[in-house]
Short mmCIF file of C-alpha atoms and ligand atoms in Angstrom, two decimals:
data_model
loop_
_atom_site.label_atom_id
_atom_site.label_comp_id
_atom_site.label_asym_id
_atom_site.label_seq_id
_atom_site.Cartn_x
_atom_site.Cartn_y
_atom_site.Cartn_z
CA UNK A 1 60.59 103.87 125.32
CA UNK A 2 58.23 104.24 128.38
CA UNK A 3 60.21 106.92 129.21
CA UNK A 4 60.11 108.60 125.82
CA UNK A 5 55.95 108.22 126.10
CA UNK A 6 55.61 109.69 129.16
CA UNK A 7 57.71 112.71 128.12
CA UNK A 8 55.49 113.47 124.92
CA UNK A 9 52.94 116.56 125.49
CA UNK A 10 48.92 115.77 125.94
CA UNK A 11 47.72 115.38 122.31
CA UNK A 12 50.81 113.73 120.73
CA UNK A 13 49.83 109.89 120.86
CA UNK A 14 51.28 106.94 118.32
CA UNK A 15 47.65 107.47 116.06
CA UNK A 16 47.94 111.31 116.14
CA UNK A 17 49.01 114.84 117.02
CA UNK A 18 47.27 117.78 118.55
CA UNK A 19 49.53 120.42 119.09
CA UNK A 20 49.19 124.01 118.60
CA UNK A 21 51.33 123.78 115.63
CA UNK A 22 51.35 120.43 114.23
CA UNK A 23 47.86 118.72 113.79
CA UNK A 24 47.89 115.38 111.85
CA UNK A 25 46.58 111.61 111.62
CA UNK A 26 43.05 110.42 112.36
CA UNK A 27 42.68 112.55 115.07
CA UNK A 28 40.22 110.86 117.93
CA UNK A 29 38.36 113.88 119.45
CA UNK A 30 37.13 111.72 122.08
CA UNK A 31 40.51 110.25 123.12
CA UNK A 32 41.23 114.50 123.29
CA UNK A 33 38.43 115.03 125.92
CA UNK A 34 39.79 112.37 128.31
CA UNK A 35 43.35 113.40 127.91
CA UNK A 36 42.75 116.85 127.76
CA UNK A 37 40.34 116.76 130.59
CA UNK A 38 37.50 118.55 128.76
CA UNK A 39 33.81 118.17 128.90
CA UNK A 40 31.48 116.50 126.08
CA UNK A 41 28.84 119.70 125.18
CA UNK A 42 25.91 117.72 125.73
CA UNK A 43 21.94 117.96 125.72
CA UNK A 44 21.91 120.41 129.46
CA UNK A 45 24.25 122.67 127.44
CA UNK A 46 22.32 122.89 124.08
CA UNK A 47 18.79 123.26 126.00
CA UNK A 48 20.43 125.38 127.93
CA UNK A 49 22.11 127.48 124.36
CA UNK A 50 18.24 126.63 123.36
CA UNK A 51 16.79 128.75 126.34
CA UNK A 52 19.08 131.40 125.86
CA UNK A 53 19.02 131.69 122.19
CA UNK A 54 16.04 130.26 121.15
CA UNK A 55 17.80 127.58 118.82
CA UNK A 56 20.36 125.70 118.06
CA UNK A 57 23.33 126.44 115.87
CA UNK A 58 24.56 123.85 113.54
CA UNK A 59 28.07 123.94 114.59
CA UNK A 60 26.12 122.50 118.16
CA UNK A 61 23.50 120.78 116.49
CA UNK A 62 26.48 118.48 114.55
CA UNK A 63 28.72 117.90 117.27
CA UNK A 64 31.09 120.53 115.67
CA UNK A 65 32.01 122.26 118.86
CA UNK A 66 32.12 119.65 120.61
CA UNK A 67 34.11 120.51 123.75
CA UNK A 68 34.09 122.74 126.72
CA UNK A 69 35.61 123.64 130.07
CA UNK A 70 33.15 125.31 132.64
CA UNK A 71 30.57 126.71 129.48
CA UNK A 72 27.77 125.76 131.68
CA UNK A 73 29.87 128.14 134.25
CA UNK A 74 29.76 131.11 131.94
CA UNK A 75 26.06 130.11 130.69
CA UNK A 76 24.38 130.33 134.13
CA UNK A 77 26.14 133.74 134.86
CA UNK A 78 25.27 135.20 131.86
CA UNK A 79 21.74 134.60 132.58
CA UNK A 80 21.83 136.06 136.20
CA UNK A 81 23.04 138.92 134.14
CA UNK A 82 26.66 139.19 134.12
CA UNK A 83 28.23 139.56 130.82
CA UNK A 84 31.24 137.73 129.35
CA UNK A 85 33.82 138.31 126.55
CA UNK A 86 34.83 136.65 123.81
CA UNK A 87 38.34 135.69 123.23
CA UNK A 88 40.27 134.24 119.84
CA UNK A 89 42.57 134.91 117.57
CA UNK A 90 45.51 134.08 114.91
CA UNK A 91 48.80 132.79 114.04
CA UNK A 92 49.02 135.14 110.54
CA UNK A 93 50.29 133.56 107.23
CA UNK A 94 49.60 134.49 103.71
CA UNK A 95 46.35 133.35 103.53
CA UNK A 96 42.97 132.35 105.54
CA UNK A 97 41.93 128.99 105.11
CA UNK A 98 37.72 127.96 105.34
CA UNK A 99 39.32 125.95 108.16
CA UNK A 100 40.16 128.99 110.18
CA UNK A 101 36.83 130.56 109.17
CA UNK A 102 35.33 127.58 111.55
CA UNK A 103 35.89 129.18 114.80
CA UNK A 104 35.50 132.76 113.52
CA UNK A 105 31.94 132.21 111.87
CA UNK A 106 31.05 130.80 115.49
CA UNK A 107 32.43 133.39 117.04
CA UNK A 108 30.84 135.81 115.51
CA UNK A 109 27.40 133.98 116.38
CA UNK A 110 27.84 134.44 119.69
CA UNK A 111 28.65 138.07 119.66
CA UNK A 112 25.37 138.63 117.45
CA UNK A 113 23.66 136.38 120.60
CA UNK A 114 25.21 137.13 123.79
CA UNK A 115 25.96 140.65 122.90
CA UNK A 116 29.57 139.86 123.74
CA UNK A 117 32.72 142.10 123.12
CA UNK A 118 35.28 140.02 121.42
CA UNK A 119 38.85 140.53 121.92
CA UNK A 120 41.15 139.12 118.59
CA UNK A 121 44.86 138.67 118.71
CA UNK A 122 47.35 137.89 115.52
CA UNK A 123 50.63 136.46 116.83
CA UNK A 124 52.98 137.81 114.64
CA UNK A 125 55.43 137.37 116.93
CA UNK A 126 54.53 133.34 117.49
CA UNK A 127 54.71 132.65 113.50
CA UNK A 128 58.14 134.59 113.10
CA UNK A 129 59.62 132.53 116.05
CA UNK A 130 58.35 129.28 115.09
CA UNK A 131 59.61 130.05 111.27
CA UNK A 132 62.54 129.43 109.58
CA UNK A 133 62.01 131.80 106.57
CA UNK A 134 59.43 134.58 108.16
CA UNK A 135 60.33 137.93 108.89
CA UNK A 136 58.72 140.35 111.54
CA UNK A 137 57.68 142.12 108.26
CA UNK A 138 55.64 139.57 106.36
CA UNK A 139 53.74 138.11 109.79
CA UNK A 140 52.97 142.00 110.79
CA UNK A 141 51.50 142.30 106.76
CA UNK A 142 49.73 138.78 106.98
CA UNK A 143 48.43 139.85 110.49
CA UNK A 144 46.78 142.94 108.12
CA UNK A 145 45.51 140.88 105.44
CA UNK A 146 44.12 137.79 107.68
CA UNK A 147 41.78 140.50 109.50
CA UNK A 148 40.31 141.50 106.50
CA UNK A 149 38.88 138.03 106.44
CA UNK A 150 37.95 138.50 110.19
CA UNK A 151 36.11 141.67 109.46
CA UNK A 152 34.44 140.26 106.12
CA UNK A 153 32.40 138.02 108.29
CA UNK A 154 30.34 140.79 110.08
CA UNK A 155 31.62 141.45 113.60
CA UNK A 156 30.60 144.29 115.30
CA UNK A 157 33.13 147.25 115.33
CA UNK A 158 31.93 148.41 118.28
CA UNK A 159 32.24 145.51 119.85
CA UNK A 160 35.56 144.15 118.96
CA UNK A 161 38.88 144.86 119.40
CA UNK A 162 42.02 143.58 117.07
CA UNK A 163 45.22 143.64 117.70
CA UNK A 164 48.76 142.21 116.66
CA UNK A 165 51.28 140.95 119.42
CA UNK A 166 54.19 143.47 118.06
CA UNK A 167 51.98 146.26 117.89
CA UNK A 168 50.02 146.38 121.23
CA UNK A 169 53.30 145.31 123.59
CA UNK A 170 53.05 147.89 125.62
CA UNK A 171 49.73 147.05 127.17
CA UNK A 172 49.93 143.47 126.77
CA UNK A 173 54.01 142.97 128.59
CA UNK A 174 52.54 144.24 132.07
CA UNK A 175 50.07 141.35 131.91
CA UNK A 176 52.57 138.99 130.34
CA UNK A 177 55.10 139.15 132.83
CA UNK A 178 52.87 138.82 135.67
CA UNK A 179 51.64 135.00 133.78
CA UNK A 180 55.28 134.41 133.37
CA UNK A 181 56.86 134.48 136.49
CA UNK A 182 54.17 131.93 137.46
CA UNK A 183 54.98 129.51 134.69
CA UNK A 184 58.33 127.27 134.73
CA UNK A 185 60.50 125.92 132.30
CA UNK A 186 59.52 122.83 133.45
CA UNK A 187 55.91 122.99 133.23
CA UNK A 188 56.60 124.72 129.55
CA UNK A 189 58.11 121.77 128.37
CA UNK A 190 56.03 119.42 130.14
CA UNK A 191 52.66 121.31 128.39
CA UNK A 192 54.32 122.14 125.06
CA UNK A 193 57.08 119.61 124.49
CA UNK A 194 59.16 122.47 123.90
CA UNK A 195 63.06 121.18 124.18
CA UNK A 196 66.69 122.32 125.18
CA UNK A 197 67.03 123.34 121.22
CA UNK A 198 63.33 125.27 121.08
CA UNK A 199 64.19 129.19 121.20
CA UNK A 200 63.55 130.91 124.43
CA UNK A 201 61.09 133.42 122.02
CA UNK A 202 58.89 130.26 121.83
CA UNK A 203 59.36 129.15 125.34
CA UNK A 204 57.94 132.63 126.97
CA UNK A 205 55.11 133.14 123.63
CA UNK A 206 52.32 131.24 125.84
CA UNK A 207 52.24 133.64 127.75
CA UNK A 208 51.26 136.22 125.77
CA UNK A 209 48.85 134.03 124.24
CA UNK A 210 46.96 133.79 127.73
CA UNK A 211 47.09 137.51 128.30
CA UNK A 212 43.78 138.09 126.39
CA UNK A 213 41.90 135.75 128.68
CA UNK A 214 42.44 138.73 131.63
CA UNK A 215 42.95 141.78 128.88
CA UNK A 216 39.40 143.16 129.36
CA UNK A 217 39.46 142.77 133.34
CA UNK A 218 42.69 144.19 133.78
CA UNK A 219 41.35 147.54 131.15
CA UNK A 220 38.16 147.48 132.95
CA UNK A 221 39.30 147.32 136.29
CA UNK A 222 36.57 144.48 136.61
CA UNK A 223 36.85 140.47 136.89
CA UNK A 224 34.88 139.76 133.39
CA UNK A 225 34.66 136.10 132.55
CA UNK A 226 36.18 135.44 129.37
CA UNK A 227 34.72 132.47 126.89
CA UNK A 228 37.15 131.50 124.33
CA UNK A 229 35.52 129.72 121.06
CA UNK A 230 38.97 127.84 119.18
CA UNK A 231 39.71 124.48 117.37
CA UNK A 232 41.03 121.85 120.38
CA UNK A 233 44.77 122.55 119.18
CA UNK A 234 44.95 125.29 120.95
CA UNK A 235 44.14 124.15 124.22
CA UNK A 236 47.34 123.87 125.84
CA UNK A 237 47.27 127.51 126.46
CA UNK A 238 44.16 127.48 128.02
CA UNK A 239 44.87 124.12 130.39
CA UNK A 240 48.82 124.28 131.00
CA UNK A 241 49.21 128.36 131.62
CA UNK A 242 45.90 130.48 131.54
CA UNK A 243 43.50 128.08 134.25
CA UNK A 244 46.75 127.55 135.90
CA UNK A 245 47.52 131.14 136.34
CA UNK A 246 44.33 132.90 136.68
CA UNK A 247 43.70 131.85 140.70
CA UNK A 248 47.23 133.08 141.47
CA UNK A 249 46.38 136.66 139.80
CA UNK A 250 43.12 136.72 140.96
CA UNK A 251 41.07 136.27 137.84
CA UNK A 252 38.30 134.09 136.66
CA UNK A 253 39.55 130.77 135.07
CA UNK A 254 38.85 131.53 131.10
CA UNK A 255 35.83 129.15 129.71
CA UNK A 256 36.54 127.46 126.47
CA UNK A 257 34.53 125.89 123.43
CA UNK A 258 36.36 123.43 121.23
CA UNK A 259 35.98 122.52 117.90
CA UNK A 260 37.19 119.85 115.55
CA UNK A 261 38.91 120.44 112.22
CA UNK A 262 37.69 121.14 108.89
CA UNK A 263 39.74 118.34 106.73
CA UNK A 264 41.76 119.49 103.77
CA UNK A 265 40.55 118.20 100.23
CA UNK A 266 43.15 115.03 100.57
CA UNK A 267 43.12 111.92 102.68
CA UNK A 268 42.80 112.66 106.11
CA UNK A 269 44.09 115.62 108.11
CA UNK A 270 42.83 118.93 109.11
CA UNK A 271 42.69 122.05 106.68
CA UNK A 272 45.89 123.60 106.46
CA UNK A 273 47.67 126.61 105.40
CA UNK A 274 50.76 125.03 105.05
CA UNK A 275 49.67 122.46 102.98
CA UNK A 276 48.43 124.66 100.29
CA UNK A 277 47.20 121.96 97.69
CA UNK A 278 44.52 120.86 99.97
CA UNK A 279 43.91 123.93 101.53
CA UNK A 280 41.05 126.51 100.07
CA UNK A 281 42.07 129.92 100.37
CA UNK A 282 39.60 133.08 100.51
CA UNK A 283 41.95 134.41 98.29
CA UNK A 284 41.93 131.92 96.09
CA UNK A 285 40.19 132.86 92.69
CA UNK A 286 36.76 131.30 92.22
CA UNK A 287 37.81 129.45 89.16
CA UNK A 288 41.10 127.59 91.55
CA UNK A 289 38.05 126.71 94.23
CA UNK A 290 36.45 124.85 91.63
CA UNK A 291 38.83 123.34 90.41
CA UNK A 292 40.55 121.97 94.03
CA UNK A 293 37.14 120.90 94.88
CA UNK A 294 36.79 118.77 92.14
CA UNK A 295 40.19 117.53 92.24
CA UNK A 296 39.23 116.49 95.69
CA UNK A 297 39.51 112.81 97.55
CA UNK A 298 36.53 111.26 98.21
CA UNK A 299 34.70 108.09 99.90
CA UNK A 300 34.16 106.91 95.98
CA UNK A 301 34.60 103.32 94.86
CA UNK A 302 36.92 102.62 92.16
CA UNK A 303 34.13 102.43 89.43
CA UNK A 304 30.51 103.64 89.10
CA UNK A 305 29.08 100.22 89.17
CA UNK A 306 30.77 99.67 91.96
CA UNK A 307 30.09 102.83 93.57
CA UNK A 308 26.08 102.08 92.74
CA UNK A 309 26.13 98.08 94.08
CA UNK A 310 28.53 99.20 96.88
CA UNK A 311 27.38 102.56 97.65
CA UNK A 312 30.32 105.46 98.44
CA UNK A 313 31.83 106.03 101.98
CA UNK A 314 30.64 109.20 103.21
CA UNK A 315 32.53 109.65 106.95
CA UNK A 316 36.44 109.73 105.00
CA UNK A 317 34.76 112.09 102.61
CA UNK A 318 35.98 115.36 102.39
CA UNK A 319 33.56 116.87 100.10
CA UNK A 320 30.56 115.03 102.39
CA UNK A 321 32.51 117.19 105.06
CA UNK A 322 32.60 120.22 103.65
CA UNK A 323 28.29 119.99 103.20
CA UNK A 324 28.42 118.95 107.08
CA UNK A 325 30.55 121.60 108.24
CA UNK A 326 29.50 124.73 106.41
CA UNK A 327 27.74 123.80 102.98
CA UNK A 328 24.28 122.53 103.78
CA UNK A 329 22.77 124.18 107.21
CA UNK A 330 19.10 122.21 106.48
CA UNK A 331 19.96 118.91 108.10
CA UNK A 332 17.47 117.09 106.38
CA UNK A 333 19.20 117.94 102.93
CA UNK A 334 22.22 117.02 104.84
CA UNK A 335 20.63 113.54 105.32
CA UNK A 336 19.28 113.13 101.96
CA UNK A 337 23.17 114.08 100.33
CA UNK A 338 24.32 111.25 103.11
CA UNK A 339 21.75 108.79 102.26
CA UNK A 340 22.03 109.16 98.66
CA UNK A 341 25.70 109.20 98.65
CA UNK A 342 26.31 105.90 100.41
CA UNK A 343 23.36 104.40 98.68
CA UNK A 344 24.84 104.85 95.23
CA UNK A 345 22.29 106.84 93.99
CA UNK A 346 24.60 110.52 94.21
CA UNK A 347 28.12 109.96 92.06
CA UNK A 348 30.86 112.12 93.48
CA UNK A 349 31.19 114.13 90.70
CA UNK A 350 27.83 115.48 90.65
CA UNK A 351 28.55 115.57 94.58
CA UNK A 352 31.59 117.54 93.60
CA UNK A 353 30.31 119.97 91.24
CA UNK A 354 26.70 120.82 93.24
CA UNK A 355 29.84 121.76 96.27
CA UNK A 356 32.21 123.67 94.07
CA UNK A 357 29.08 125.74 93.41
CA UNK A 358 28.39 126.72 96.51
CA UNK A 359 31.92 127.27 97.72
CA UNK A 360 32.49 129.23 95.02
CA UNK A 361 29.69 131.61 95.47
CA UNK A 362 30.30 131.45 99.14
CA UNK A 363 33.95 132.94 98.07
CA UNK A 364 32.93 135.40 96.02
CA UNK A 365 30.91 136.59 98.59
CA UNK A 366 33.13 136.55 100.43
CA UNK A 367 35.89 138.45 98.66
CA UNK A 368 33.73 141.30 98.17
CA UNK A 369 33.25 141.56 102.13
CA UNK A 370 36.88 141.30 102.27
CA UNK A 371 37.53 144.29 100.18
CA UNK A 372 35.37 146.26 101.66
CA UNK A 373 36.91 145.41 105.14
CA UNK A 374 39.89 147.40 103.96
CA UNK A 375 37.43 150.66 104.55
CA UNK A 376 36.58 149.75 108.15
CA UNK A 377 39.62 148.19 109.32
CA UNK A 378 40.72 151.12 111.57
CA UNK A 379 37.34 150.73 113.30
CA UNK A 380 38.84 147.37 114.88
CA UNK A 381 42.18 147.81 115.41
CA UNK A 382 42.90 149.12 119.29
CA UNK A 383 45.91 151.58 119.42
CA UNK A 384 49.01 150.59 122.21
CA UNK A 385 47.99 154.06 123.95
CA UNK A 386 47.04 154.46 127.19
CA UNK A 387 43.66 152.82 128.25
CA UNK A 388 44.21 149.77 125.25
CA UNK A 389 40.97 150.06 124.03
CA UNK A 390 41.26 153.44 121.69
CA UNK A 391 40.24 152.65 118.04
CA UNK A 392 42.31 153.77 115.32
CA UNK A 393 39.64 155.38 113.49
CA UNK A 394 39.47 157.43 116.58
CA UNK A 395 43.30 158.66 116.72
CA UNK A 396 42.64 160.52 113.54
P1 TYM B 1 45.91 129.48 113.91
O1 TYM B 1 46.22 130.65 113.06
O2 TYM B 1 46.67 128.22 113.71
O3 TYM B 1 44.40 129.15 113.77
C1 TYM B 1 43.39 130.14 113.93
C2 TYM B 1 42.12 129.48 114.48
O4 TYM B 1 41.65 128.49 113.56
C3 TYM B 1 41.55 127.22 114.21
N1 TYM B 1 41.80 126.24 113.15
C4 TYM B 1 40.83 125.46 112.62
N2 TYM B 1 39.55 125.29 112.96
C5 TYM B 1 38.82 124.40 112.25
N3 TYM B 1 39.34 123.67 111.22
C6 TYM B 1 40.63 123.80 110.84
N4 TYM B 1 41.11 123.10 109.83
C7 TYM B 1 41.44 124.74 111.57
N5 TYM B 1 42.74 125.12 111.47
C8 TYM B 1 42.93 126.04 112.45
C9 TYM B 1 42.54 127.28 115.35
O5 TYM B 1 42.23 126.41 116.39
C10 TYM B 1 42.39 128.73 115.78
O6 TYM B 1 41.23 128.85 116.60
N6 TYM B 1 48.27 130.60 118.24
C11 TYM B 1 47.05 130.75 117.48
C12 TYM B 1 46.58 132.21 117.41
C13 TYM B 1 45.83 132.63 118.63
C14 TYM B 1 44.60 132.09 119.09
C15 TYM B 1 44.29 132.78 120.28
C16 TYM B 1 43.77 131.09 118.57
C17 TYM B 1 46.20 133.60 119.52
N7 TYM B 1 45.26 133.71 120.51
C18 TYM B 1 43.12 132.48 120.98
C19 TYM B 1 42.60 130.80 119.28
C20 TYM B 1 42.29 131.48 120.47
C21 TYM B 1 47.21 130.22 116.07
O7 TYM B 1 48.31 130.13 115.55
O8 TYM B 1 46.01 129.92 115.44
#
């Protein structure tokens, strides 16, 4: 049994898991710091966001990104005037969840701040190997229809470049194989708990996942620190084969900002795609947001008297989430729908239909962006031609 514990990846404990593809339980973000080996963002790094930026974002404010490695690193550069790059990305399926929207919305902050280019990659590849049922086919068309939802949110095309693992080999292999003959089995199985049964696609994918963090520098002929904004799942890549790495090819170790999950609309866990009932899509229709929103879990008590002795239970509250998170940027409105929730005084389903309101209009909003990505699309996407960094719009 010892044995057997010692053998499980970082992130897999007998209260939760962590991995890049499996997140569930009550995950405890601050066990994840000391096993992970992150570091709290704390008040030098938000006066320090504060100096640069003249405020404070809510995602920083809350405690929402939460983690970092060597962010003060990339924050003192960047004010002795070296830039950095962004770095994130996507495992496509059918849909975009609010969940994903976390890290992208943040991202797209920090371009707006910092000026930043931001480099985006789909892993087709990564959600056909890890699937039973996908085809190359449907992750390549999900990888087209998840960056609509990318672009919807604002980024700057002349800033950022897209691109999807299948269709962009040719300038990211050179890269790949030079991480790869660095990393061994062993320490693949060690970081991933990947086994003798997991397909040898899977087993060399990390890779390609860390050949972003040294894309730019390696086009640019340039060391360019790279800051990558991502919920904490995916932080094996960064810790077990990118920081690893990046000494032995003679690049800068990438920087990292994590963030927690956005729950799903049931009883614990994060926001999922594969768990569609508590998932909200951006494609779903803004009469199916209302309607999962109201059909939501909440902190309530079994009965309204109860509920107004008792008060309701805010912190296992999905909907309460859902204000924190992305809903309610005032925070003193955010206090007042806290205090008034676990006072009694605020029922969840007024709670419930003020939020389905606003996620609904947020949605709609939202859509309309999205369809009008499909104009500008070729403006982000980065042809696998010479160079890396052509445009599509550009080829034509
Ligand atoms: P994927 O598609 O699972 O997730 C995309 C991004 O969304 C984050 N995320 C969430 N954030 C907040 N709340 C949630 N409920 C939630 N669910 C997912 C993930 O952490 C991720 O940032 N292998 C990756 C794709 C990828 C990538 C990257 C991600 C390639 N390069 C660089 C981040 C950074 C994946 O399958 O992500």
């Amino acid at each position: 049994m010892a044995d057997e514990a010692k053998s499980r990846p970082l992130g897999v404990t007998d209260e939760f898991t962590v991995t890049p593809w499996t997140v569930k339980g009550n995950v405890n973000y601050d066990k994840l710091i000391e096993q992970f080996g992150t570091s709290r963002i704390g008040d030098s790094i938000l006066e320090k966001f504060k100096k640069i930026t003249g405020e404070i974002h809510p995602f920083l404010r809350r405690g929402i990104f939460y983690s970092h490695r060597d962010l003060d690193w990339i924050l003192d550069r960047y004010e002795a005037g070296e830039e950095f790059f962004l770095y994130t990305g996507r495992g496509p399926s059918e849909s975009v969840t609010l969940g994903h929207l976390v890290p992208w919305i943040f991202t797209k902050y920090l371009q707006d701040k910092f000026g930043a280019e931001l480099y985006f990659q789909f892993t087709d590849d990564e959600k056909f190997l890890n699937s039973d049922k996908l085809t190359l086919e449907k992750t390549s068309k999900y990888s087209y229809s998840n960056m609509l939802d990318l672009i919807a949110l604002g980024f700057d095309p002349k800033k950022t470049f897209v691109f999807t693992d299948t269709r962009y080999m040719r300038t990211l292999y050179p890269i790949a194989a030079q991480i790869a003959k660095h990393v061994t089995l062993s320490t693949a199985k060690a970081v991933f708990g990947f086994e003798n049964s997991t397909n040898v696609g899977m087993i060399f994918f990390p890779t390609l996942e860390a050949v972003p963090c040294f894309l730019p520098s390696v086009l640019k002929g340039k060391n360019i620190p790279c800051l990558i904004p991502a919920a904490i799942d995916q932080d094996p890549y960064w810790r077990g084969i990118a920081r690893e790495v990046a000494p032995k090819l003679g690049f800068y170790k990438p920087a990292q900002m994590h963030c927690k999950f956005l729950p799903g609309l049931g009883q614990g866990g994060k926001m999922s795609a594969s768990d569609p009932e508590t998932a909200i899509f951006t494609t779903d229709s803004p009469a199916i947001v209302e309607k999962k929103v109201k059909a939501a879990f909440t902190g309530g008590r079994d009965t309204v008297e109860e509920q107004r002795r008792l008060g309701a239970r805010a912190d296992i509250c999905p909907i309460y989430h859902y204000y924190y998170y992305l809903f309610e940027e005032n925070d003193s409105e955010l206090r007042r729908i806290y205090d008034d929730c676990t006072s009694g005084r605020l029922l969840c389903g007024d709670c419930k239909t003020l939020l389905a309101a606003r996620v609904r209009e947020f949605i709609e909003r939202h859509q309309d962006k999205r369809e009008k990505a499909k104009e500008t699309i070729d403006d982000f996407i980065v042809e696998d031609i010479e160079g890396g960094l052509r445009k599509r719009s550009e080829m034509k």
